[in-house]
Short mmCIF file of C-alpha atoms and ligand atoms in Angstrom, two decimals:
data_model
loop_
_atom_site.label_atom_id
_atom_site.label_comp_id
_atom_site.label_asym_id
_atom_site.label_seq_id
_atom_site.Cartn_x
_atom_site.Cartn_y
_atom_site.Cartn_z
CA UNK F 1 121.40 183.13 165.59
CA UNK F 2 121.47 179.79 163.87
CA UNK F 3 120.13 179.72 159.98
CA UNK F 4 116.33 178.90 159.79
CA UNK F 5 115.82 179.64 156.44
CA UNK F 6 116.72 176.02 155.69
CA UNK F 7 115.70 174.11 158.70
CA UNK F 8 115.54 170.64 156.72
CA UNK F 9 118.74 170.43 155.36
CA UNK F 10 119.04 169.04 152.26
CA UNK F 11 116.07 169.51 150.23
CA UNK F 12 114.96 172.89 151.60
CA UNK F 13 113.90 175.59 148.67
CA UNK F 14 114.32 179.25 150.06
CA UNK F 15 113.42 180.76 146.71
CA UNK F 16 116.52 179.53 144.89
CA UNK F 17 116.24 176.11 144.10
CA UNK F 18 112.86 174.86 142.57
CA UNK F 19 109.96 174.30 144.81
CA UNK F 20 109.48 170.67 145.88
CA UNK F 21 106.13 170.16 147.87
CA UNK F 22 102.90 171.11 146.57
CA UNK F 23 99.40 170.77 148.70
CA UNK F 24 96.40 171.17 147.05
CA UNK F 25 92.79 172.33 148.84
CA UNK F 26 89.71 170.68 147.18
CA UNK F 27 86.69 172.42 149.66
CA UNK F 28 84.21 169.93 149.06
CA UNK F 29 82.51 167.29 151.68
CA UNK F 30 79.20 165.26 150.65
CA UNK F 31 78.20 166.38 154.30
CA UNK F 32 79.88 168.70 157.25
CA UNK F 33 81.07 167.18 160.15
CA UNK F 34 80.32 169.57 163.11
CA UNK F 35 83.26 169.18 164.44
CA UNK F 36 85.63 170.13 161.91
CA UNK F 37 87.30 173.58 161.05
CA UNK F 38 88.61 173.39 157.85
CA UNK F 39 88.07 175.24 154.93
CA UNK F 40 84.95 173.11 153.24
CA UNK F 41 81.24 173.78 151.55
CA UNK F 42 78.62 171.30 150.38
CA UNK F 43 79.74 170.36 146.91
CA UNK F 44 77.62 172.37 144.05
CA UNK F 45 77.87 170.24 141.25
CA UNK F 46 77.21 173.46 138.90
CA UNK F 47 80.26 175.22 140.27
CA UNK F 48 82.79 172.05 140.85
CA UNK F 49 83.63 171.57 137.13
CA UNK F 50 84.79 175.25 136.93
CA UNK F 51 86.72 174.91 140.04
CA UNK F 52 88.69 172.42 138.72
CA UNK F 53 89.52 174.70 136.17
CA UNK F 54 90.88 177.22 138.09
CA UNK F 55 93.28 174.66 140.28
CA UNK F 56 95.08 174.35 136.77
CA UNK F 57 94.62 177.81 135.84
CA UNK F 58 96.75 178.30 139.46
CA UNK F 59 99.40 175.90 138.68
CA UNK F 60 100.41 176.88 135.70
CA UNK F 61 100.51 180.69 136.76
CA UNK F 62 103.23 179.30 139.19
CA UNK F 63 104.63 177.35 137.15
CA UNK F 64 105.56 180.43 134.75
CA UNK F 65 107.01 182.25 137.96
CA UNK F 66 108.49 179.36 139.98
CA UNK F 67 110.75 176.47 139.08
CA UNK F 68 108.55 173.49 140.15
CA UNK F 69 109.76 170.02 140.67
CA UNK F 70 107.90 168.44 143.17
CA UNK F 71 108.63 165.60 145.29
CA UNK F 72 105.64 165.08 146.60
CA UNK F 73 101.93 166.41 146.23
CA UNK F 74 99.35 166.39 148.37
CA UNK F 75 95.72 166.56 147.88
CA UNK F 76 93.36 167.58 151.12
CA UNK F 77 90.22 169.41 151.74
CA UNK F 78 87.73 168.92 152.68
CA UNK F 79 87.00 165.59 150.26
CA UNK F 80 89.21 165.27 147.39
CA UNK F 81 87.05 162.14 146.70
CA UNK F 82 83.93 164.20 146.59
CA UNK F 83 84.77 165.47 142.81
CA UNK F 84 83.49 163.44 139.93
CA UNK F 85 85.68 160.38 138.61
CA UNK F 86 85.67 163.15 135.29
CA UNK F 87 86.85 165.80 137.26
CA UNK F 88 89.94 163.86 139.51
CA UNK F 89 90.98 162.47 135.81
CA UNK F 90 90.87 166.14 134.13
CA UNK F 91 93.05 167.80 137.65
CA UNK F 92 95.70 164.89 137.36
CA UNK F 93 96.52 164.86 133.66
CA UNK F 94 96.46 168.30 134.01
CA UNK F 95 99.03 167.82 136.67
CA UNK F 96 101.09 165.64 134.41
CA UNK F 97 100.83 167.92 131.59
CA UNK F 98 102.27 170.88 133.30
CA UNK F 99 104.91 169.62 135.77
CA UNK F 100 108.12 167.87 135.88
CA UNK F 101 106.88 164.47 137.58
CA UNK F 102 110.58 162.90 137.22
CA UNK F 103 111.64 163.21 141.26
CA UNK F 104 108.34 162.66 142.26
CA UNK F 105 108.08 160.53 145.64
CA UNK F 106 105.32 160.43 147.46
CA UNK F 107 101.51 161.78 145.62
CA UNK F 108 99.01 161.30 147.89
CA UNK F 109 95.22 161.98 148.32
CA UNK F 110 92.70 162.19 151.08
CA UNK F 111 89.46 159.85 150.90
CA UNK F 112 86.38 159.29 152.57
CA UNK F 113 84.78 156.17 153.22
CA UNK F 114 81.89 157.33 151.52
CA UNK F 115 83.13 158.79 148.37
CA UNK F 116 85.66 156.04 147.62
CA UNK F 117 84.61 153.45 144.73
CA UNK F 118 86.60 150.75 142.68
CA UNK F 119 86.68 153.58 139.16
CA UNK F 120 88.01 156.25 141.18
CA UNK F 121 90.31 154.17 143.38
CA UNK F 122 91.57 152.65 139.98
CA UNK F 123 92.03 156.09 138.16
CA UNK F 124 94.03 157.33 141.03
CA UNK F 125 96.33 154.62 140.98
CA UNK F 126 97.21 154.86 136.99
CA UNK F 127 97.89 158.53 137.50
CA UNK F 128 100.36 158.01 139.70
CA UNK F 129 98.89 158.48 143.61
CA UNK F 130 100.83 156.43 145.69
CA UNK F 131 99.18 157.00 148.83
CA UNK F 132 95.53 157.50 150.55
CA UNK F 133 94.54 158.67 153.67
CA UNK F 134 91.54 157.62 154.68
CA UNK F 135 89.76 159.19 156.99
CA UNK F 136 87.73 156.72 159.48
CA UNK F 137 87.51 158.67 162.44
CA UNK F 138 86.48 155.63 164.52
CA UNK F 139 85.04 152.21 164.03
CA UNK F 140 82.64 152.72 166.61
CA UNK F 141 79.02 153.16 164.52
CA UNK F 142 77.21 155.24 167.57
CA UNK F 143 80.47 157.21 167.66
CA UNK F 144 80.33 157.96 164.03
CA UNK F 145 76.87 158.67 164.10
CA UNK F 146 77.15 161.54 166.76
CA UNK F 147 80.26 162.58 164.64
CA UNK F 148 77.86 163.22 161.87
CA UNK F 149 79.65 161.04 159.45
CA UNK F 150 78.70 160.04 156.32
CA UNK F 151 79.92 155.91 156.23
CA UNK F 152 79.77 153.30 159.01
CA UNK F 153 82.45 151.29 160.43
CA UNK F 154 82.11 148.38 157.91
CA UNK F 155 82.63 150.86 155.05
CA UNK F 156 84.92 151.93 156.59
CA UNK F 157 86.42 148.45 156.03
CA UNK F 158 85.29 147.86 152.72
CA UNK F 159 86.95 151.34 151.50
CA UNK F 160 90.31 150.07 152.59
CA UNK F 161 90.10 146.89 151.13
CA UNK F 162 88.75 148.28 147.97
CA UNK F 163 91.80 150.24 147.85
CA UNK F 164 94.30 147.80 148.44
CA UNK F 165 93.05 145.84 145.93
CA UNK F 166 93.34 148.37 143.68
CA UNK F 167 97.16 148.29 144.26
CA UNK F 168 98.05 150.58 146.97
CA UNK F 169 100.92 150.10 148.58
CA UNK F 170 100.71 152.79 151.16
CA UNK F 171 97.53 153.62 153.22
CA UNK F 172 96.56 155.91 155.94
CA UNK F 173 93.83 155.86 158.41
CA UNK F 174 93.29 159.16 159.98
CA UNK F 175 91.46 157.75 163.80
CA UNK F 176 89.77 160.43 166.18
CA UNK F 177 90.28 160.02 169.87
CA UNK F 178 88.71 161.50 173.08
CA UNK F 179 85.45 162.15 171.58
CA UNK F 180 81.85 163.21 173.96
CA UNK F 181 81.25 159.81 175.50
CA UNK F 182 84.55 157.57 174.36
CA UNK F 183 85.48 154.85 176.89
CA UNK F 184 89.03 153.54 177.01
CA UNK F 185 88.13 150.42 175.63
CA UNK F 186 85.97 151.68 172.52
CA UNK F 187 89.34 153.23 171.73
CA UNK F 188 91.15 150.60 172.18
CA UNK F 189 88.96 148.57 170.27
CA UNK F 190 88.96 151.11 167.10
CA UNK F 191 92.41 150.79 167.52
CA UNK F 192 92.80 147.26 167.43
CA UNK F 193 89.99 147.74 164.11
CA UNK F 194 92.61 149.79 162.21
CA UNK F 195 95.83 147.37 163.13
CA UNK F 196 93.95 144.39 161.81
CA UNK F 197 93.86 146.13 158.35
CA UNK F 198 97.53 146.59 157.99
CA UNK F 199 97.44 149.96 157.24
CA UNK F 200 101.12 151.45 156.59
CA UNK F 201 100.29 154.47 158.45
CA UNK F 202 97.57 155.42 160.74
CA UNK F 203 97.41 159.25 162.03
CA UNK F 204 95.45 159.27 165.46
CA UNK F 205 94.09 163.30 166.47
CA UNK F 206 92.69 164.15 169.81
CA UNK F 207 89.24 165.86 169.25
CA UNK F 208 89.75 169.64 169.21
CA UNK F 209 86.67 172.20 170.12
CA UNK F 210 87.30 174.10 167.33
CA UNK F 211 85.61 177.87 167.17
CA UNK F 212 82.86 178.13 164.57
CA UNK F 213 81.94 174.48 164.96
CA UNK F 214 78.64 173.09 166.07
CA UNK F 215 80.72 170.65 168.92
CA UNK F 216 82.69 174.24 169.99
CA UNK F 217 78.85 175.38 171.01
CA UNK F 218 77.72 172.13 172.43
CA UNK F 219 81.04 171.85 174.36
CA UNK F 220 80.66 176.08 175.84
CA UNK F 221 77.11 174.89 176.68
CA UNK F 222 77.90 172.36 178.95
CA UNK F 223 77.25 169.12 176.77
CA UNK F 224 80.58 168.03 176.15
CA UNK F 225 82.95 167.81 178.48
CA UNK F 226 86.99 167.71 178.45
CA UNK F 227 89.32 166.47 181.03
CA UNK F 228 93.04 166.75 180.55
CA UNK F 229 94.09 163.23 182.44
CA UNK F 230 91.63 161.53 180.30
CA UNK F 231 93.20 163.26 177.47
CA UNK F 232 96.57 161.42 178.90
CA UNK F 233 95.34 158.47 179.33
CA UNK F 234 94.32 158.18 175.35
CA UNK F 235 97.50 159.04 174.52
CA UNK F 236 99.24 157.08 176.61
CA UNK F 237 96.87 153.70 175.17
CA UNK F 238 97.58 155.13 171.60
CA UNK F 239 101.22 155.18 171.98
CA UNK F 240 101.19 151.56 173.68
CA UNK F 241 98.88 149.93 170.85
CA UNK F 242 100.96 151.02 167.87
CA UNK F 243 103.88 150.69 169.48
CA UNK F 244 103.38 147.15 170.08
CA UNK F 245 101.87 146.85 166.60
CA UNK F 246 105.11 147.67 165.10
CA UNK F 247 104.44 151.00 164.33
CA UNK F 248 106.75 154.21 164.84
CA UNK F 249 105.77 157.66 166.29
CA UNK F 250 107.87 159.64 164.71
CA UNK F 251 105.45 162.43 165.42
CA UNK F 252 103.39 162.91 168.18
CA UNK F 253 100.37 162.07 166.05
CA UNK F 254 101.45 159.83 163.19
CA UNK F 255 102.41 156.71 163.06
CA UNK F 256 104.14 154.64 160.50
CA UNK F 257 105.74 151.22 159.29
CA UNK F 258 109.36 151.70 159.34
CA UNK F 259 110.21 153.40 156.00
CA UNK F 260 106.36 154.25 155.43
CA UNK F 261 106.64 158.30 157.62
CA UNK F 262 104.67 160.67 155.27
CA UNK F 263 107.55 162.41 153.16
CA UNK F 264 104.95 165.53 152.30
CA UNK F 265 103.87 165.98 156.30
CA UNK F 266 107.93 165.54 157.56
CA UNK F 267 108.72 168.14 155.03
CA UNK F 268 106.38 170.65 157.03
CA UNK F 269 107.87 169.84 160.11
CA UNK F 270 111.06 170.75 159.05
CA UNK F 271 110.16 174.16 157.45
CA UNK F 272 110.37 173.32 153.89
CA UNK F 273 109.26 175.24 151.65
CA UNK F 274 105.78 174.79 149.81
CA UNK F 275 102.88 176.15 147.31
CA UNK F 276 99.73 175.64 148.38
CA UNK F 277 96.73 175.39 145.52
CA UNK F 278 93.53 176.20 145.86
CA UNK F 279 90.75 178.38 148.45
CA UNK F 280 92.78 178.85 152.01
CA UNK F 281 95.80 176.75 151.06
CA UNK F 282 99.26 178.57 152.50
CA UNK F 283 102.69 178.43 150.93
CA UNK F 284 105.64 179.54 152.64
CA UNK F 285 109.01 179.99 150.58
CA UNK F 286 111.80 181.79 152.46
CA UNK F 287 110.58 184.21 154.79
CA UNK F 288 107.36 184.91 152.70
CA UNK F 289 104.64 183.42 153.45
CA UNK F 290 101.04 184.14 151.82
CA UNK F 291 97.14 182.33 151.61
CA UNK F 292 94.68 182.21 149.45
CA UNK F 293 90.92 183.15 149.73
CA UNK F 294 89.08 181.22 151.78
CA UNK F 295 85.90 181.37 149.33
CA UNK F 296 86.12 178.75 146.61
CA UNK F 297 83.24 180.80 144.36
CA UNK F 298 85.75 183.87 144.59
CA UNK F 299 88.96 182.30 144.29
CA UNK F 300 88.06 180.38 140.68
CA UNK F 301 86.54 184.35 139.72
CA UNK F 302 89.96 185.50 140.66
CA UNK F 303 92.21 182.94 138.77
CA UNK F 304 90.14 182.45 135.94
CA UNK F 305 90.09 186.44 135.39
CA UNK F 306 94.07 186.13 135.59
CA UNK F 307 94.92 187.72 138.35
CA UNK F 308 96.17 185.84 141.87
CA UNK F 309 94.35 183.91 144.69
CA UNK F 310 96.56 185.46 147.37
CA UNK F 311 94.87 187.53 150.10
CA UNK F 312 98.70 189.49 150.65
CA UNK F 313 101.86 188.63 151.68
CA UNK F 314 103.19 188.02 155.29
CA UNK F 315 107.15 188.68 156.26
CA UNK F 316 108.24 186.26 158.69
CA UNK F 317 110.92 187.80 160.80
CA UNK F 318 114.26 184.93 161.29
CA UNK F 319 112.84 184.72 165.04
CA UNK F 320 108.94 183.90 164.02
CA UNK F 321 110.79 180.97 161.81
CA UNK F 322 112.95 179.77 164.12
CA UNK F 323 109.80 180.05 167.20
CA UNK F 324 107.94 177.47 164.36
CA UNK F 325 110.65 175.06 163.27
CA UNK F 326 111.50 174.49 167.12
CA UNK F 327 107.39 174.14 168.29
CA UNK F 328 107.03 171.49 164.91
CA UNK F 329 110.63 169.91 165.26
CA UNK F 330 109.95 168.87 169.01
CA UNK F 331 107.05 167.09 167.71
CA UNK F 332 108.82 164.82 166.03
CA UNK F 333 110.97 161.48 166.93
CA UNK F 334 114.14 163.71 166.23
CA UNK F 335 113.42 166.24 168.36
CA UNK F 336 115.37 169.72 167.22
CA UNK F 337 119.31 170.08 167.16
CA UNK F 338 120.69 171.54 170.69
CA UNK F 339 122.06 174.67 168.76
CA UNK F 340 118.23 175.61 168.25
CA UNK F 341 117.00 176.05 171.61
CA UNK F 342 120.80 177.28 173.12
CA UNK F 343 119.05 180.74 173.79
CA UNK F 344 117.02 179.52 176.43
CA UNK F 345 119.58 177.23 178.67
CA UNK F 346 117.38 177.95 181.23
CA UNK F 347 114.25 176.88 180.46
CA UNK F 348 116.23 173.99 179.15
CA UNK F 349 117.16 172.78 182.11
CA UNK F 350 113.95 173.19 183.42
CA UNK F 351 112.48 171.44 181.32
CA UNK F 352 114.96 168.67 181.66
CA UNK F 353 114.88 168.58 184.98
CA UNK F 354 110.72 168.28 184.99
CA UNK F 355 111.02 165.42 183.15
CA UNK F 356 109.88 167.08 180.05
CA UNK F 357 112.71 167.13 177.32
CA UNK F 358 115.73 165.05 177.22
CA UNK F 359 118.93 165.75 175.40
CA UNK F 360 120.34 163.10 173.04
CA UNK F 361 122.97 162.89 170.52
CA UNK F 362 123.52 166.79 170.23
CA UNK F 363 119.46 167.14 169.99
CA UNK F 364 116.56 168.01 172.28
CA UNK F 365 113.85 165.30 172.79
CA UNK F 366 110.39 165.50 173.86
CA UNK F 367 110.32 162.47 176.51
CA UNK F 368 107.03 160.45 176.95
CA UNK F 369 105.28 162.99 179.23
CA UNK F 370 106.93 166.29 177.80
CA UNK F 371 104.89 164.64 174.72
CA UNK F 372 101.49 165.45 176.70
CA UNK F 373 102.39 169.36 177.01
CA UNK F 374 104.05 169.97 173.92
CA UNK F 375 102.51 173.35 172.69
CA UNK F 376 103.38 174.17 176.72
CA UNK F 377 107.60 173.27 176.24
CA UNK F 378 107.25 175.15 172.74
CA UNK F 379 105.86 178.32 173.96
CA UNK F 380 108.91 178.72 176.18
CA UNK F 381 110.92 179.35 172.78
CA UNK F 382 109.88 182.23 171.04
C1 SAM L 401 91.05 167.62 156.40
S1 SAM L 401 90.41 166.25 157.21
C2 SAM L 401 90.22 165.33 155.71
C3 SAM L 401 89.66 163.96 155.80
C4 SAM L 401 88.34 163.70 155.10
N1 SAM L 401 87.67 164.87 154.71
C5 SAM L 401 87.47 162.92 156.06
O1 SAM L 401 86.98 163.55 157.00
O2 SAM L 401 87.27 161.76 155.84
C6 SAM L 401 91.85 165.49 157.96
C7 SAM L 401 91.64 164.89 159.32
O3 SAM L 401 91.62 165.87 160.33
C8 SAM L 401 91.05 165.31 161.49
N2 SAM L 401 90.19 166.34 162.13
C9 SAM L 401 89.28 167.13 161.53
N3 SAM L 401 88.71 167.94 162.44
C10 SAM L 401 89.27 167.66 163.66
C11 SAM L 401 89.09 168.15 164.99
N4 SAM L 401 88.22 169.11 165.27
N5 SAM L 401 89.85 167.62 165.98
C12 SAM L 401 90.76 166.66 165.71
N6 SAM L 401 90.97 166.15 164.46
C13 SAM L 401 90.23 166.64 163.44
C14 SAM L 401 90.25 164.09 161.04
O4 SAM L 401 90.88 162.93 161.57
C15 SAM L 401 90.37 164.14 159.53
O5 SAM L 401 90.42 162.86 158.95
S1 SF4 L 402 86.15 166.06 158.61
FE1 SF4 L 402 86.49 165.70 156.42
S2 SF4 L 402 84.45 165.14 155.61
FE2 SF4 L 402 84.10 166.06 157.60
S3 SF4 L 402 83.67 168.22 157.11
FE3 SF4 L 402 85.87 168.05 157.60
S4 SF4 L 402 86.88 167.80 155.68
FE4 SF4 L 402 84.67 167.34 155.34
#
């Protein structure tokens, strides 16, 4: 079987070489969208200051265990912008204090429209984040009203102004699609929203029921409906948009300026190795792969008493890596390398023949519609 402890190449760690992609997991949102899954709590201003703490507390435990030299950081959440200017200041000196900075490429840090202003905007710049995602969801006020967010469209504008005139160079807009009620041409008008800002980057995510959501109930009660060729045709309009924008999908759901693909995201795709920080974050290195609590109140008890975050570790088996790199490689613009998939020449062909996957230059390719059933083509890999 082919080698996937080292999927990506050249940069891969598989517990040798130092670590090179950190993500850290700040929990906190000013309010909950109820349609969204991940880890995240109503920030307790009492309890944020200490949690802080422990982030650093967590990095330098690593940091005494692993060699660290990132090339690229990411902070997500929840609301990384939902901490105190005090607090974002206090995580990313601490950041500078304890790591080796030097091949840093890429430091980025999610925002919301609502918790974005010109001090903390300018802070993040002189410590060194080169890129925020903002996440707009849709420039459609009604839309963002039933999505329960906290901004409108306009701030929405004013947020990414605000930070390009505090001197970012590289900007995201994370965009929603297929939500209770969209029309084709609200989409395509938030679409056409977020292309007159010149972002560098805009991520676009079909709306997923998620369980333990409040739109997972209102969707099993009848409320919300979803229809798969509706589905299609939203992807199909995305694809055309920012493709005529100038924009490359180089994965099925980002899309970037040529030379602007997020370096931290492409090194997940290709199974790199990472350390995750902070309540519910996941690292992977080698075939071990472990996650922190998912309680943020615990997890600063835990690594402020000295002990670790981890909930225990999982072996991956070579087969569950290479099932992984193959369903997260076909995502991609690249596709996976023919050797990968050479198991299966007969769901190849199948696919090939559907019109699903195409073969180019040695490597397998998702085509246009094989795009549309992707989780389908990978499940016919492991
Ligand atoms: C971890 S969230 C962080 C962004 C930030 N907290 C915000 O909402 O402004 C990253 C992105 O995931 C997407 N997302 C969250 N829940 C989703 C869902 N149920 N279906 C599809 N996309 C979702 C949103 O586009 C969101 O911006
Ligand atoms: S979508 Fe963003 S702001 Fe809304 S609850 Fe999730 S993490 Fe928080």
């Amino acid at each position: 079987m082919v080698d996937f402890m080292g999927t990506s190449g050249d940069d891969n760690c598989t517990g040798d070489g130092p670590l090179r992609h950190i993500y850290v997991h700040i929990p906190f949102c000013a309010r909950i969208c109820p349609y969204c899954a991940f880890y995240k709590e109503r920030a307790d201003p009492a309890q944020t200051g200490r949690f802080c703490k422990a982030i650093l507390a967590e990095l330098a435990q690593h940091e005494r265990q692993l060699p660290l030299r990132p090339t690229t950081i990411f902070f997500g959440g929840g609301t990384p912008t939902a901490l105190t200017s005090l607090q974002i200041a206090a995580l990313l000196e601490g950041f500078h204090a304890t790591l080796d900075l030097s091949e840093l490429a890429e430091w980025t840090f999610e925002a919301n429209p609502g918790s974005v202003s010109d001090r903390k905007a300018r802070l993040l710049r002189e410590q060194g984040v080169s890129r925020i995602s903002l996440g707009v969801q849709s420039f459609d006020d009604a839309l963002l009203e039933l999505l329960g967010r906290e901004h409108s469209a306009a701030q929405a504008e004013d947020s990414f102004t605000l930070l390009r005139r505090c001197g970012f160079e590289n900007l995201n807009i994370d965009l929603m699609f297929g939500l209770p009620g969209q029309t084709l041409a609200q989409w395509q008008q938030t679409l056409r929203r977020a292309i007159a800002l010149e972002p560098e980057h805009i991520s676009t995510y079909c709306l997923t029921y998620e369980e333990d959501t409040e739109f997972f109930l209102r969707h099993a009660r009848g409320e919300f409906h979803t229809d798969s060729e509706e589905e299609a045709a939203f992807f199909e309009m995305t694809g055309e948009c920012l493709t005529n924008a100038g924009f490359l999908q180089y994965e099925i759901s980002n899309f970037a300026r040529p030379g602007f693909e997020s370096v931290h995201n492409r090194a997940y795709w290709r199974g790199e190795d990472y350390l995750g920080l902070g309540p519910s974050a996941v690292s992977t290195l080698g075939l071990r792969r472990w996650q922190n609590v998912c309680d943020y109140r615990a997890y600063a008890e835990r690594i402020l008493a000295g002990s670790g975050a981890s909930l225990g570790d999982e072996i991956l088996t070579p087969e569950m890596k290479r099932a992984e790199a193959i369903a997260l490689g076909l995502r991609t613009r690249l596709g996976v390398p023919v050797a990968w998939v050479e198991d299966w020449p007969n769901e190849v062909a199948e696919f090939v023949n559907l019109g699903l996957l195409q073969c180019e230059e040695r490597r397998v390719v998702l085509t246009r519609s094989g795009r549309l059933l992707a989780d389908s083509v990978a499940e016919a890999f492991v």
